[in-house]
């Protein structure tokens, strides 16, 4: 009897293997397998066993992990992008895109050259200061970053996009070693003041759109390659054009709309920019003056809208509505408390 059991044991183990090691294999979306591989809904958790596999050819240079947030809001299929996922599962592609996922943590691979992590929930980017990184392009726009200290080692970056995060301060060491950086976008953050001296002198384009800047000082700085500087939708009330042009002699485009600049100051700025052949608005589909419009608390000069108030009507309206809702809730609470007190008495 014991001999019979031993005889069937190898066969039993063979039959058991598929149950124990059921590896999930993901294929590239049809039509994307030459240099691009799009993988839909790849699920990965650090430490999982067995690891998922991606069936792709060696000619693939870009891997895009595709997720539909609408269907997976309650279930995060990918929280962490780490070295195991990059090297073992995806086989070290030089170009990776993980967009519109619920990614929380990014452990930067050393050999990654292009990283597109737009519209996630990344709070931390983990790097090793003792290592070198090949990364040239990094998009971390619309995440939850407020600390940039771990980005300092990415010295080969040429483009860095950080729009729509929780950034309120740029520390001197952040970009100190990024001598190759050409494009830097810091729009849609909470920056109140910025010291231009801490930014790389190699910048060609800088976006500070929709922050809370009240002033910007161009004294003692030099950006000889700067061609585009976006200052739209801040809280600037004036601009020293002469100082700016000395700092940025190659400047070609300077969007400055939606700042609370007085009419006289705005006209002076525009006149000086015209003298230096600098464009001060973005011409979208050649929209003419007659087709454009400004809000009730704005005035228009040469196709541009400038605010007459730092806050603007929408902010006042929002504040009014919030106050009104608070009064209503307080009234309801007061009436409810009075009714309960009345009922308890009897």
mmCIF file of C-alpha atoms in Angstrom, residues 89-281:
data_model
loop_
_atom_site.group_PDB
_atom_site.id
_atom_site.type_symbol
_atom_site.label_atom_id
_atom_site.label_comp_id
_atom_site.label_asym_id
_atom_site.label_seq_id
_atom_site.Cartn_x
_atom_site.Cartn_y
_atom_site.Cartn_z
ATOM 1 C CA UNK A 89 8.351 41.750 -15.101
ATOM 2 C CA UNK A 90 8.761 44.387 -17.829
ATOM 3 C CA UNK A 91 12.374 43.450 -18.694
ATOM 4 C CA UNK A 92 13.894 46.936 -18.340
ATOM 5 C CA UNK A 93 12.291 49.014 -21.083
ATOM 6 C CA UNK A 94 14.027 52.401 -21.531
ATOM 7 C CA UNK A 95 10.675 54.186 -21.837
ATOM 8 C CA UNK A 96 7.760 53.613 -19.424
ATOM 9 C CA UNK A 97 4.339 55.243 -19.105
ATOM 10 C CA UNK A 98 2.010 54.631 -16.157
ATOM 11 C CA UNK A 99 -0.782 57.182 -16.541
ATOM 12 C CA UNK A 100 -4.089 57.619 -14.744
ATOM 13 C CA UNK A 101 -3.424 54.862 -12.238
ATOM 14 C CA UNK A 102 -3.486 54.876 -8.435
ATOM 15 C CA UNK A 103 0.279 54.666 -8.187
ATOM 16 C CA UNK A 104 1.507 55.860 -4.763
ATOM 17 C CA UNK A 105 5.222 55.066 -4.720
ATOM 18 C CA UNK A 106 7.820 55.284 -7.467
ATOM 19 C CA UNK A 107 11.173 53.565 -6.934
ATOM 20 C CA UNK A 108 13.292 55.029 -9.713
ATOM 21 C CA UNK A 109 15.060 52.429 -11.909
ATOM 22 C CA UNK A 110 18.661 53.295 -12.759
ATOM 23 C CA UNK A 111 18.386 52.471 -16.475
ATOM 24 C CA UNK A 112 15.069 54.212 -17.182
ATOM 25 C CA UNK A 113 15.483 57.038 -19.727
ATOM 26 C CA UNK A 114 11.917 58.323 -20.171
ATOM 27 C CA UNK A 115 9.313 58.138 -17.407
ATOM 28 C CA UNK A 116 5.727 59.348 -17.797
ATOM 29 C CA UNK A 117 3.808 59.025 -14.517
ATOM 30 C CA UNK A 118 1.119 61.630 -15.157
ATOM 31 C CA UNK A 119 -2.061 61.803 -13.077
ATOM 32 C CA UNK A 120 -1.383 59.360 -10.268
ATOM 33 C CA UNK A 121 -1.194 59.654 -6.477
ATOM 34 C CA UNK A 122 2.578 59.533 -6.090
ATOM 35 C CA UNK A 123 3.674 60.902 -2.724
ATOM 36 C CA UNK A 124 7.231 59.597 -2.751
ATOM 37 C CA UNK A 125 9.947 59.111 -5.363
ATOM 38 C CA UNK A 126 12.648 56.846 -3.981
ATOM 39 C CA UNK A 127 16.210 57.260 -5.242
ATOM 40 C CA UNK A 128 19.644 56.189 -4.031
ATOM 41 C CA UNK A 129 22.124 59.081 -3.713
ATOM 42 C CA UNK A 130 24.991 56.617 -4.210
ATOM 43 C CA UNK A 131 23.700 55.560 -7.638
ATOM 44 C CA UNK A 132 23.643 57.251 -11.043
ATOM 45 C CA UNK A 133 20.504 57.454 -13.172
ATOM 46 C CA UNK A 134 20.005 57.636 -16.947
ATOM 47 C CA UNK A 135 16.684 59.486 -16.765
ATOM 48 C CA UNK A 136 16.345 62.313 -19.328
ATOM 49 C CA UNK A 137 12.577 62.940 -19.293
ATOM 50 C CA UNK A 138 10.293 62.730 -16.262
ATOM 51 C CA UNK A 139 6.629 63.732 -16.031
ATOM 52 C CA UNK A 140 5.211 63.716 -12.501
ATOM 53 C CA UNK A 141 2.414 66.175 -13.193
ATOM 54 C CA UNK A 142 -0.811 65.931 -11.198
ATOM 55 C CA UNK A 143 0.391 63.762 -8.349
ATOM 56 C CA UNK A 144 0.696 64.403 -4.600
ATOM 57 C CA UNK A 145 4.342 65.455 -4.338
ATOM 58 C CA UNK A 146 5.334 68.192 -1.922
ATOM 59 C CA UNK A 147 8.936 67.133 -1.241
ATOM 60 C CA UNK A 148 11.427 67.113 -4.102
ATOM 61 C CA UNK A 149 14.579 66.184 -2.194
ATOM 62 C CA UNK A 150 14.927 62.730 -3.777
ATOM 63 C CA UNK A 151 14.976 64.201 -7.276
ATOM 64 C CA UNK A 152 18.326 65.913 -6.754
ATOM 65 C CA UNK A 153 20.305 62.869 -7.979
ATOM 66 C CA UNK A 154 18.594 62.871 -11.389
ATOM 67 C CA UNK A 155 21.382 64.943 -12.898
ATOM 68 C CA UNK A 156 20.806 63.859 -16.512
ATOM 69 C CA UNK A 157 17.270 65.239 -16.678
ATOM 70 C CA UNK A 158 16.500 67.478 -19.630
ATOM 71 C CA UNK A 159 12.735 67.778 -19.098
ATOM 72 C CA UNK A 160 11.017 67.749 -15.699
ATOM 73 C CA UNK A 161 7.266 68.306 -15.368
ATOM 74 C CA UNK A 162 5.873 68.886 -11.883
ATOM 75 C CA UNK A 163 2.574 70.639 -12.545
ATOM 76 C CA UNK A 164 -0.403 70.088 -10.271
ATOM 77 C CA UNK A 165 1.339 68.855 -7.121
ATOM 78 C CA UNK A 166 1.453 70.297 -3.596
ATOM 79 C CA UNK A 167 4.712 72.194 -4.061
ATOM 80 C CA UNK A 168 4.940 75.431 -2.083
ATOM 81 C CA UNK A 169 8.700 75.904 -1.832
ATOM 82 C CA UNK A 170 11.736 75.339 -4.049
ATOM 83 C CA UNK A 171 14.781 74.558 -1.936
ATOM 84 C CA UNK A 172 18.253 75.588 -3.183
ATOM 85 C CA UNK A 173 19.575 72.024 -3.417
ATOM 86 C CA UNK A 174 16.686 70.687 -5.541
ATOM 87 C CA UNK A 175 18.051 71.642 -8.968
ATOM 88 C CA UNK A 176 21.651 72.391 -8.012
ATOM 89 C CA UNK A 177 23.100 69.426 -9.941
ATOM 90 C CA UNK A 178 20.675 69.415 -12.885
ATOM 91 C CA UNK A 179 22.992 71.243 -15.273
ATOM 92 C CA UNK A 180 21.333 69.680 -18.350
ATOM 93 C CA UNK A 181 17.754 70.669 -17.505
ATOM 94 C CA UNK A 182 16.074 72.563 -20.362
ATOM 95 C CA UNK A 183 12.332 72.384 -19.620
ATOM 96 C CA UNK A 184 10.890 72.834 -16.129
ATOM 97 C CA UNK A 185 7.161 73.121 -15.434
ATOM 98 C CA UNK A 186 6.017 74.126 -11.945
ATOM 99 C CA UNK A 187 2.536 75.378 -12.778
ATOM 100 C CA UNK A 188 -0.642 74.743 -10.775
ATOM 101 C CA UNK A 189 1.166 74.505 -7.440
ATOM 102 C CA UNK A 190 1.202 76.690 -4.309
ATOM 103 C CA UNK A 191 4.417 78.643 -4.818
ATOM 104 C CA UNK A 192 4.264 82.081 -3.186
ATOM 105 C CA UNK A 193 7.880 83.085 -3.719
ATOM 106 C CA UNK A 194 10.665 81.715 -5.876
ATOM 107 C CA UNK A 195 14.365 82.526 -5.939
ATOM 108 C CA UNK A 196 15.391 82.290 -9.584
ATOM 109 C CA UNK A 197 19.035 81.896 -8.558
ATOM 110 C CA UNK A 198 18.364 78.298 -7.453
ATOM 111 C CA UNK A 199 17.173 77.253 -10.928
ATOM 112 C CA UNK A 200 19.495 75.767 -13.587
ATOM 113 C CA UNK A 201 21.037 78.329 -15.931
ATOM 114 C CA UNK A 202 20.469 75.884 -18.809
ATOM 115 C CA UNK A 203 16.687 76.407 -18.839
ATOM 116 C CA UNK A 204 15.039 77.062 -22.204
ATOM 117 C CA UNK A 205 11.454 76.977 -20.910
ATOM 118 C CA UNK A 206 10.019 77.648 -17.446
ATOM 119 C CA UNK A 207 6.331 77.502 -16.534
ATOM 120 C CA UNK A 208 5.043 79.050 -13.309
ATOM 121 C CA UNK A 209 1.433 79.363 -14.438
ATOM 122 C CA UNK A 210 -1.289 79.470 -11.768
ATOM 123 C CA UNK A 211 0.726 79.831 -8.588
ATOM 124 C CA UNK A 212 0.587 82.578 -5.947
ATOM 125 C CA UNK A 213 3.580 84.681 -6.978
ATOM 126 C CA UNK A 214 3.302 88.323 -5.921
ATOM 127 C CA UNK A 215 6.707 89.286 -7.252
ATOM 128 C CA UNK A 216 9.536 87.878 -9.303
ATOM 129 C CA UNK A 217 13.076 89.226 -9.090
ATOM 130 C CA UNK A 218 15.397 88.958 -12.109
ATOM 131 C CA UNK A 219 18.334 90.764 -10.496
ATOM 132 C CA UNK A 220 21.633 88.849 -10.379
ATOM 133 C CA UNK A 221 20.382 85.960 -12.534
ATOM 134 C CA UNK A 222 21.205 84.929 -16.087
ATOM 135 C CA UNK A 223 19.238 82.582 -18.335
ATOM 136 C CA UNK A 224 20.859 83.089 -21.722
ATOM 137 C CA UNK A 225 18.957 80.178 -23.316
ATOM 138 C CA UNK A 226 15.497 81.033 -21.942
ATOM 139 C CA UNK A 227 12.958 81.420 -24.741
ATOM 140 C CA UNK A 228 9.649 80.837 -22.937
ATOM 141 C CA UNK A 229 8.563 81.957 -19.470
ATOM 142 C CA UNK A 230 4.936 81.469 -18.431
ATOM 143 C CA UNK A 231 3.700 83.747 -15.610
ATOM 144 C CA UNK A 232 -0.047 83.515 -16.281
ATOM 145 C CA UNK A 233 -2.590 83.490 -13.467
ATOM 146 C CA UNK A 234 -0.432 84.579 -10.557
ATOM 147 C CA UNK A 235 -0.741 87.611 -8.267
ATOM 148 C CA UNK A 236 1.803 89.857 -9.930
ATOM 149 C CA UNK A 237 1.029 93.568 -9.842
ATOM 150 C CA UNK A 238 4.126 94.721 -11.711
ATOM 151 C CA UNK A 239 6.979 93.447 -13.842
ATOM 152 C CA UNK A 240 10.449 94.870 -14.407
ATOM 153 C CA UNK A 241 10.795 94.188 -18.129
ATOM 154 C CA UNK A 242 14.244 95.774 -18.444
ATOM 155 C CA UNK A 243 15.670 93.580 -15.680
ATOM 156 C CA UNK A 244 13.955 90.527 -17.121
ATOM 157 C CA UNK A 245 15.402 91.103 -20.591
ATOM 158 C CA UNK A 246 18.894 91.522 -19.178
ATOM 159 C CA UNK A 247 18.465 88.164 -17.419
ATOM 160 C CA UNK A 248 16.754 86.471 -20.395
ATOM 161 C CA UNK A 249 18.066 88.125 -23.587
ATOM 162 C CA UNK A 250 16.728 85.326 -25.857
ATOM 163 C CA UNK A 251 13.164 85.461 -24.487
ATOM 164 C CA UNK A 252 10.469 85.091 -27.156
ATOM 165 C CA UNK A 253 7.249 84.215 -25.296
ATOM 166 C CA UNK A 254 5.970 85.582 -21.973
ATOM 167 C CA UNK A 255 2.284 84.816 -21.229
ATOM 168 C CA UNK A 256 1.205 87.225 -18.449
ATOM 169 C CA UNK A 257 -2.604 87.173 -18.592
ATOM 170 C CA UNK A 258 -4.856 86.960 -15.528
ATOM 171 C CA UNK A 259 -2.586 88.841 -13.151
ATOM 172 C CA UNK A 260 -3.970 91.757 -11.062
ATOM 173 C CA UNK A 261 -1.970 94.385 -12.963
ATOM 174 C CA UNK A 262 -3.331 97.923 -13.290
ATOM 175 C CA UNK A 263 -4.159 99.205 -16.770
ATOM 176 C CA UNK A 264 -1.299 101.713 -16.816
ATOM 177 C CA UNK A 265 1.222 99.116 -15.665
ATOM 178 C CA UNK A 266 -0.097 96.521 -18.121
ATOM 179 C CA UNK A 267 0.155 99.010 -20.982
ATOM 180 C CA UNK A 268 3.723 99.886 -19.994
ATOM 181 C CA UNK A 269 4.696 96.203 -19.839
ATOM 182 C CA UNK A 270 3.148 95.500 -23.237
ATOM 183 C CA UNK A 271 4.884 98.484 -24.831
ATOM 184 C CA UNK A 272 8.282 97.373 -23.527
ATOM 185 C CA UNK A 273 7.702 93.762 -24.586
ATOM 186 C CA UNK A 274 6.805 94.957 -28.077
ATOM 187 C CA UNK A 275 10.086 96.841 -28.211
ATOM 188 C CA UNK A 276 11.931 93.584 -27.490
ATOM 189 C CA UNK A 277 9.772 91.536 -29.924
ATOM 190 C CA UNK A 278 8.461 89.351 -27.098
ATOM 191 C CA UNK A 279 5.016 87.785 -27.529
ATOM 192 C CA UNK A 280 2.904 88.089 -24.380
ATOM 193 C CA UNK A 281 -0.076 85.864 -25.136
#
